[in-house]
Coordinates of C-alpha atoms and ligand atoms in Angstrom, one line a residue:
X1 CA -61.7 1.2 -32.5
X2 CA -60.8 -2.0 -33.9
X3 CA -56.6 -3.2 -34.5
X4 CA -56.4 -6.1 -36.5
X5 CA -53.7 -8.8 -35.7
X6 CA -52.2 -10.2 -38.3
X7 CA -52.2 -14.2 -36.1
X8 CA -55.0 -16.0 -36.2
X9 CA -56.6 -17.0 -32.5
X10 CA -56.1 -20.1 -34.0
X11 CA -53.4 -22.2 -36.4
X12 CA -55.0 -23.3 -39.7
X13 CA -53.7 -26.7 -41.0
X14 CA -55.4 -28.0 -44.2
X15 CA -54.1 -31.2 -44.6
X16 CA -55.8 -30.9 -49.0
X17 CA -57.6 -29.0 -51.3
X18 CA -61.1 -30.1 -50.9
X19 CA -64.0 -27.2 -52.2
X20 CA -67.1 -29.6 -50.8
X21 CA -66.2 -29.4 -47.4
X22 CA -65.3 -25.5 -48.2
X23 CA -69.0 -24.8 -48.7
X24 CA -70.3 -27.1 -45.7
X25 CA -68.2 -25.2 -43.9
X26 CA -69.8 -21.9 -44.8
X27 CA -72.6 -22.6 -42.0
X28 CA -70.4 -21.7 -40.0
X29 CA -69.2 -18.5 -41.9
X30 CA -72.1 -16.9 -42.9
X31 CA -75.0 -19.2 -41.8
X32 CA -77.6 -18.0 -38.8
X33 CA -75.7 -19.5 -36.3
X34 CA -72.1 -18.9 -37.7
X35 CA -69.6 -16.6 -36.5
X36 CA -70.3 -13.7 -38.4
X37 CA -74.3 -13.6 -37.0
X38 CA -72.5 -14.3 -33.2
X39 CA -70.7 -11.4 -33.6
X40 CA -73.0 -8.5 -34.8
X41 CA -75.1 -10.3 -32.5
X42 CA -73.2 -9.6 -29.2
X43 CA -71.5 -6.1 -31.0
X44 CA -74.8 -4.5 -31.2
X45 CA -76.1 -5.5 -27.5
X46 CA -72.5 -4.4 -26.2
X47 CA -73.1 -1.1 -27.4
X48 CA -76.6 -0.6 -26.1
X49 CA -75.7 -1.9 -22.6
X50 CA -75.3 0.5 -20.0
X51 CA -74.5 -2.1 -17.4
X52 CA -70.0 -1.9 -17.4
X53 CA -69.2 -5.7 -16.5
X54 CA -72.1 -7.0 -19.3
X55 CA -70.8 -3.9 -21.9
X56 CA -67.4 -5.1 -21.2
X57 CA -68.4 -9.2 -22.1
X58 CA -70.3 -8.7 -24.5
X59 CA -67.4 -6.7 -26.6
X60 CA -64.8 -9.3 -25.6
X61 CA -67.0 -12.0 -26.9
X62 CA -68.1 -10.1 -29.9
X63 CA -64.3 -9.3 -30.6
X64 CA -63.4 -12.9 -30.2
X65 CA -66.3 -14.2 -32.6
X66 CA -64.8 -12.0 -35.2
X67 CA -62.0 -13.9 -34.6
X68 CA -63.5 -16.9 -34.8
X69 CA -64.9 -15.8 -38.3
X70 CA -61.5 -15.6 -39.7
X71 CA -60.6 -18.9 -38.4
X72 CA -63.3 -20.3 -39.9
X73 CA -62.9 -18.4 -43.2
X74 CA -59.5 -18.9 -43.6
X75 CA -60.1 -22.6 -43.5
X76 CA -62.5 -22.7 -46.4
X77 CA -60.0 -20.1 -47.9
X78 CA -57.5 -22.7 -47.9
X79 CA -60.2 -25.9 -48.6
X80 CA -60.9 -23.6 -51.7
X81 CA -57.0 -22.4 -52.9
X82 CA -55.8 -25.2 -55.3
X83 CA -59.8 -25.2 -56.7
X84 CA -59.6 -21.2 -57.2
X85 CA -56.2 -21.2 -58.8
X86 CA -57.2 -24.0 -61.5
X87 CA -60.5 -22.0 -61.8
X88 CA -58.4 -18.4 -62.7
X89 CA -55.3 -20.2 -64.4
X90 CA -57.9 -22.3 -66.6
X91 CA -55.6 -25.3 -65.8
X92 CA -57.8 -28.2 -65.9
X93 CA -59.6 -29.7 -68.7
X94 CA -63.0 -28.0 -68.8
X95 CA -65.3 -31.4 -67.9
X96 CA -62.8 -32.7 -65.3
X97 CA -62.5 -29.5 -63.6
X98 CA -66.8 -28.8 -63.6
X99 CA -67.1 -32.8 -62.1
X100 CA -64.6 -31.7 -59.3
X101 CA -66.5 -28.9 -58.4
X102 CA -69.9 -30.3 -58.3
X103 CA -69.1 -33.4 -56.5
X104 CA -71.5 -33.7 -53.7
X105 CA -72.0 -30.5 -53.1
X106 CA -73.0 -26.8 -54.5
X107 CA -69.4 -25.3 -54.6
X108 CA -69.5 -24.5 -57.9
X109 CA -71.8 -21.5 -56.6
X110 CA -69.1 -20.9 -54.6
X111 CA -66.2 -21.1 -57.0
X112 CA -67.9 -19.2 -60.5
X113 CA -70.0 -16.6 -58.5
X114 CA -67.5 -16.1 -55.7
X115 CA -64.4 -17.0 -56.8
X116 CA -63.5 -19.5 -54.1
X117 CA -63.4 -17.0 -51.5
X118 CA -65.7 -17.4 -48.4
X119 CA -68.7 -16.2 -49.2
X120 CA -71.1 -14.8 -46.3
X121 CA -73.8 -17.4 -47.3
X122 CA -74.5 -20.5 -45.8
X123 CA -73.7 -24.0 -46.7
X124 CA -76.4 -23.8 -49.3
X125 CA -75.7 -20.5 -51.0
X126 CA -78.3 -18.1 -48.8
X127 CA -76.8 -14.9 -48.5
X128 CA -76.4 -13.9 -44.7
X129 CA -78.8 -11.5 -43.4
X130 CA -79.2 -9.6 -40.1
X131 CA -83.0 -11.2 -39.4
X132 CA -80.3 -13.8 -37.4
X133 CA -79.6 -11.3 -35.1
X134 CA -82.8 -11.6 -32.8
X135 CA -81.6 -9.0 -30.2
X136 CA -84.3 -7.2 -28.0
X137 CA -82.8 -4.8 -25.9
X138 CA -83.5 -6.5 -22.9
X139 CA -80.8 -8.4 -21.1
X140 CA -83.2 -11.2 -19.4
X141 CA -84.4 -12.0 -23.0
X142 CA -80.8 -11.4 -24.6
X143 CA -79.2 -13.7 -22.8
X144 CA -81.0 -16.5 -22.8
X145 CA -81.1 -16.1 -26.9
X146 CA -77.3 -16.0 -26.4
X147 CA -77.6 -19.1 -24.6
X148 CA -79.0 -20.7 -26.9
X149 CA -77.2 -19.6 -29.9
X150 CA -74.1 -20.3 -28.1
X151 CA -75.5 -24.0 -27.7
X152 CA -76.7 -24.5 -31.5
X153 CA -73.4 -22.8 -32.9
X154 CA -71.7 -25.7 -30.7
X155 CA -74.1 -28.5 -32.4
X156 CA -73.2 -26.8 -36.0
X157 CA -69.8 -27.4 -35.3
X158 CA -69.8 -31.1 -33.6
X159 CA -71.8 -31.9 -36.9
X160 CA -68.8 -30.4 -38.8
X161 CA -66.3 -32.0 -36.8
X162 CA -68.2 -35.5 -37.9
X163 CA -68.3 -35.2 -41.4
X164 CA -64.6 -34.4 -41.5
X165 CA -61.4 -36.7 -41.1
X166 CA -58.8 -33.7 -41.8
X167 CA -56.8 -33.9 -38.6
X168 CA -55.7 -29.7 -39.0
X169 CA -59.6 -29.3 -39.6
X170 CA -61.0 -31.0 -36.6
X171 CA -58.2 -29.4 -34.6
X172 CA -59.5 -26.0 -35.6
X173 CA -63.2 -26.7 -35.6
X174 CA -62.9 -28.4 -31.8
X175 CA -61.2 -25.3 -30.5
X176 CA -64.2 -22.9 -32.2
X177 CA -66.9 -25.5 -30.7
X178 CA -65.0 -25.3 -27.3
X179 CA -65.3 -21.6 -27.4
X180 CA -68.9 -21.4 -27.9
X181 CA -69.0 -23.8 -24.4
X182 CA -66.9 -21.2 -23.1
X183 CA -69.5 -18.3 -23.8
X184 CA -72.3 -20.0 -22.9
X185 CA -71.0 -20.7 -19.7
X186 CA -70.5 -16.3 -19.6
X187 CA -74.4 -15.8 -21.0
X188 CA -75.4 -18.1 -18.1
X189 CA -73.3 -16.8 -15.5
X190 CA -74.5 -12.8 -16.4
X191 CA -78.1 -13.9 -16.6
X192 CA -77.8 -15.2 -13.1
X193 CA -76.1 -12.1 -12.0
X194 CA -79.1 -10.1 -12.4
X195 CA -81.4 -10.9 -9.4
X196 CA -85.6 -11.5 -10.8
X197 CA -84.0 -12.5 -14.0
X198 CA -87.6 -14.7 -14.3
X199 CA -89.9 -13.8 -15.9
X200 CA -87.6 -11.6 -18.5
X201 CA -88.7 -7.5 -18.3
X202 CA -90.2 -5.8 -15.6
X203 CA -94.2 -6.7 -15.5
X204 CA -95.1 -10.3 -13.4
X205 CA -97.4 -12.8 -15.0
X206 CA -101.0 -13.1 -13.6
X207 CA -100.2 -15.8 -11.0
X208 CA -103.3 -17.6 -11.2
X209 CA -102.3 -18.6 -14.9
X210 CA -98.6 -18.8 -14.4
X211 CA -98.7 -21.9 -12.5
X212 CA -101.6 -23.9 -14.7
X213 CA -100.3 -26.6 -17.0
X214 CA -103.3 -27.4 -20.3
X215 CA -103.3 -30.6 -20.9
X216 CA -104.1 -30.0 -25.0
X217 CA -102.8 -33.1 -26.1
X218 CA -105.0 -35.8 -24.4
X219 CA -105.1 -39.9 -24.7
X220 CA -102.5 -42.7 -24.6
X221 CA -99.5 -40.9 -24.4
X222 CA -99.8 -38.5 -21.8
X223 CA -97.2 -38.1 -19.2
X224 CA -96.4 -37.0 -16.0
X225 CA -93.4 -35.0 -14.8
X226 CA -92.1 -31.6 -13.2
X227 CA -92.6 -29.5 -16.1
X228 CA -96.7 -30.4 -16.0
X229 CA -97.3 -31.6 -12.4
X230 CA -96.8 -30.4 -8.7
X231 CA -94.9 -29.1 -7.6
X232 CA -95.0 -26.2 -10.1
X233 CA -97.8 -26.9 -11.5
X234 CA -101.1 -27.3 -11.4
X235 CA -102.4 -29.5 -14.5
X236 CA -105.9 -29.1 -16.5
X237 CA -107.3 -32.1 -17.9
X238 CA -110.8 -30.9 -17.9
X239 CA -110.8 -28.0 -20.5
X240 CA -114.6 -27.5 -20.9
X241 CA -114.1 -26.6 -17.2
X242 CA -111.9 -24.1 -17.1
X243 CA -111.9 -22.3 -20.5
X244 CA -112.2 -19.7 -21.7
X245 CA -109.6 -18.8 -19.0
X246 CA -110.9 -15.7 -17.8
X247 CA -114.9 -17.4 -16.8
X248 CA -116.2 -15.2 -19.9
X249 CA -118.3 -15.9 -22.7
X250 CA -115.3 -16.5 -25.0
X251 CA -116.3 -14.5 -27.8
X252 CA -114.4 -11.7 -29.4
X253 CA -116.2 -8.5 -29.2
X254 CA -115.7 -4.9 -30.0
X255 CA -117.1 -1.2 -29.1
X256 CA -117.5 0.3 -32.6
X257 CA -118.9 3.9 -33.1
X258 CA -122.2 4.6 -34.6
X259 CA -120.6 5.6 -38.4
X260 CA -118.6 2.1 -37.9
X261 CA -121.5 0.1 -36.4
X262 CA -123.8 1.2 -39.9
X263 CA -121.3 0.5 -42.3
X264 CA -119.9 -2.8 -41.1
X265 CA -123.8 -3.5 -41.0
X266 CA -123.8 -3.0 -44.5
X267 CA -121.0 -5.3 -45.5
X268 CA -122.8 -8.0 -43.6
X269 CA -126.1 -7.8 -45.5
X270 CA -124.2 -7.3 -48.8
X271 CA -121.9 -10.2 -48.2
X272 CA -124.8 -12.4 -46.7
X273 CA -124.7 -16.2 -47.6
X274 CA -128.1 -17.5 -48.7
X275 CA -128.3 -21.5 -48.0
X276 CA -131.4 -22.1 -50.6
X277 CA -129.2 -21.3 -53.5
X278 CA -127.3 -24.2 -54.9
X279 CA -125.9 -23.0 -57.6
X280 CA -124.7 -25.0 -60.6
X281 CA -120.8 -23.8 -61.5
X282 CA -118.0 -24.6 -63.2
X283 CA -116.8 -27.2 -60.7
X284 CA -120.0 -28.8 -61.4
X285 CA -119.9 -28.4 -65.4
X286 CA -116.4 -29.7 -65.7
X287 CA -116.2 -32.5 -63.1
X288 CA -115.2 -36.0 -63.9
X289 CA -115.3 -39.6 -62.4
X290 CA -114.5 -38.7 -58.7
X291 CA -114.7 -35.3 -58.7
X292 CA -118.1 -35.1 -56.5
X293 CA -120.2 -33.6 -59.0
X294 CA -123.5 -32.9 -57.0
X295 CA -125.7 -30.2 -59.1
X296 CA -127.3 -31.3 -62.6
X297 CA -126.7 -34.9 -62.9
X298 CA -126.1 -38.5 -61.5
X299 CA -122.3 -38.1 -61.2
X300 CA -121.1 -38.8 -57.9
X301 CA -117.4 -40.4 -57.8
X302 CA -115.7 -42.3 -55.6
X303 CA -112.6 -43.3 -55.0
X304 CA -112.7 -46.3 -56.9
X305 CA -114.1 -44.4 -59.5
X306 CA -110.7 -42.2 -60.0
X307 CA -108.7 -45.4 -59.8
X308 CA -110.9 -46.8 -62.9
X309 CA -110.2 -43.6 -64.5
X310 CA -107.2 -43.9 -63.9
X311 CA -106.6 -47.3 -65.6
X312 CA -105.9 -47.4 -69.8
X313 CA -109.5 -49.3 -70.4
Ligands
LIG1 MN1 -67.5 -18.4 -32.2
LIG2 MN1 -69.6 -17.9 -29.2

């Protein structure tokens, strides 16, 4: 069960009213790395896991990220107050009041629709949705995407930090950024408490192509390091010579039965392209100076052609 406590985990000081930074600040309310998408995130896995120290972390830090989201909210709460009251007291002159809203940013979405509340949207207005919850019940694969989101919900909030000068604000925001540190430091320490953590799940890789860098990408720029040379790996320059990979024919095939087999026959023949016909169409018919109009006539533009065209004569 959940007990609310009344105390925020951390003090909220607004130094002024200021609705455009409210709805930046929404990324980190309702955006796919905010702190509402951190905690259904680490809720969910917490119930499914069956391991106690993991269960028992991954509530703490899904408790605390709900935390975090009323931080967070109650900051644009307060960026948004003196904005909402004007908006329901219909204090300020109708023009004045709209320019303040709209200055800079899309809190006027904020303020009519929503009423100067947070909103679970993002900075831009998208509602929040649980697709940012990429969970796969797998705790190799889960905590590495914890990682992660740990590490770009710290970015978010460095950006946010930057683009503010409210002393109370930054105060706030560094402690929630610190945090996410703080839990990707955990993520990284239960990963590495689970022994064949690499590759994540239970089947191994086929080793002869686990260890093959393919150099795709060839010419000037090509460069050399760990992550494509030895010791790890062994790198493919020649690509004629070793695909396809598995030394066949590289063709996709299928075993169809004999019904099958007769009527995707069929579809073949009826769908055959002839390459005698050259058929005059409306491309043809309707084309202009540059158009490449090949069947029926002289007309074959170029590209100085559209640029007279172009040109009042
Ligand atoms: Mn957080
Ligand atoms: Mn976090």
């Amino acid at each position: 069960m959940f007990i609310h406590n009344k105390r925020l985990q951390y003090t909220v000081r607004v130094g002024e009213s200021n609705p455009v930074l409210g709805s930046l600040l929404l990324e980190q309310f309702g955006g796919p790395d905010g702190e509402l998408a951190a905690a259904m995130r680490y809720f969910t896995q917490g119930l499914a896991e069956d391991d106690p120290g993991r269960k028992d972390m991954l509530l703490d830090i899904a408790t605390e990220e709900l935390s975090h989201l009323e931080v967070i909210g109650s900051i644009v709460a307060m960026l948004n107050k003196g904005a909402k009251a004007q908006l329901a007291e219909g204090a300020m002159e109708e023009a004045e009041f709209y320019r303040s809203l709209t200055a800079g940013g899309n809190s006027h979405t904020q303020a009519i629709l929503f009423g100067g509340g947070p909103a679970l949207t993002n900075s831009s207005g998208v509602p929040w949705t649980a697709a940012y919850v990429d969970s796969r019940g797998e705790p190799t694969c889960d905590l590495r995407s914890n990682i992660a989101a740990e590490s770009r919900a710290k970015i978010v909030y460095e950006r946010l930090i930057n683009i503010t000068d409210d002393p109370g604000i930054k105060d706030a925001l560094g402690f929630l950024m610190t945090r996410e540190i703080a839990h990707q430091k955990s993520f990284e320490k239960a990963l590495y408490a689970i022994t064949d953590n690499f590759p994540s799940g239970k089947l191994q890789g086929v080793g002869r192509f686990a260890d093959v860098y393919v150099n795709t990408s060839q010419g000037v720029g090509d460069l050399a390091g760990p992550w494509n040379e030895a010791p790890m790996f062994e790198k493919i320059d020649d690509l004629e010579e070793v695909m396809p990979a598995d030394g066949g024919d590289g063709t996709a095939t299928v075993k169809l039965t004999r019904a099958e087999a007769t009527v995707a026959k069929k579809m073949m023949e009826r769908t055959a392209s002839d390459p005698e016909v050259d058929a005059e169409t409306g491309v043809d018919l309707g084309a202009g100076p540059g158009a490449g109009k090949v069947t029926g006539g002289e007309d074959k533009g170029t590209a100085s052609d559209i640029k007279k065209a172009e040109k009042p004569a």
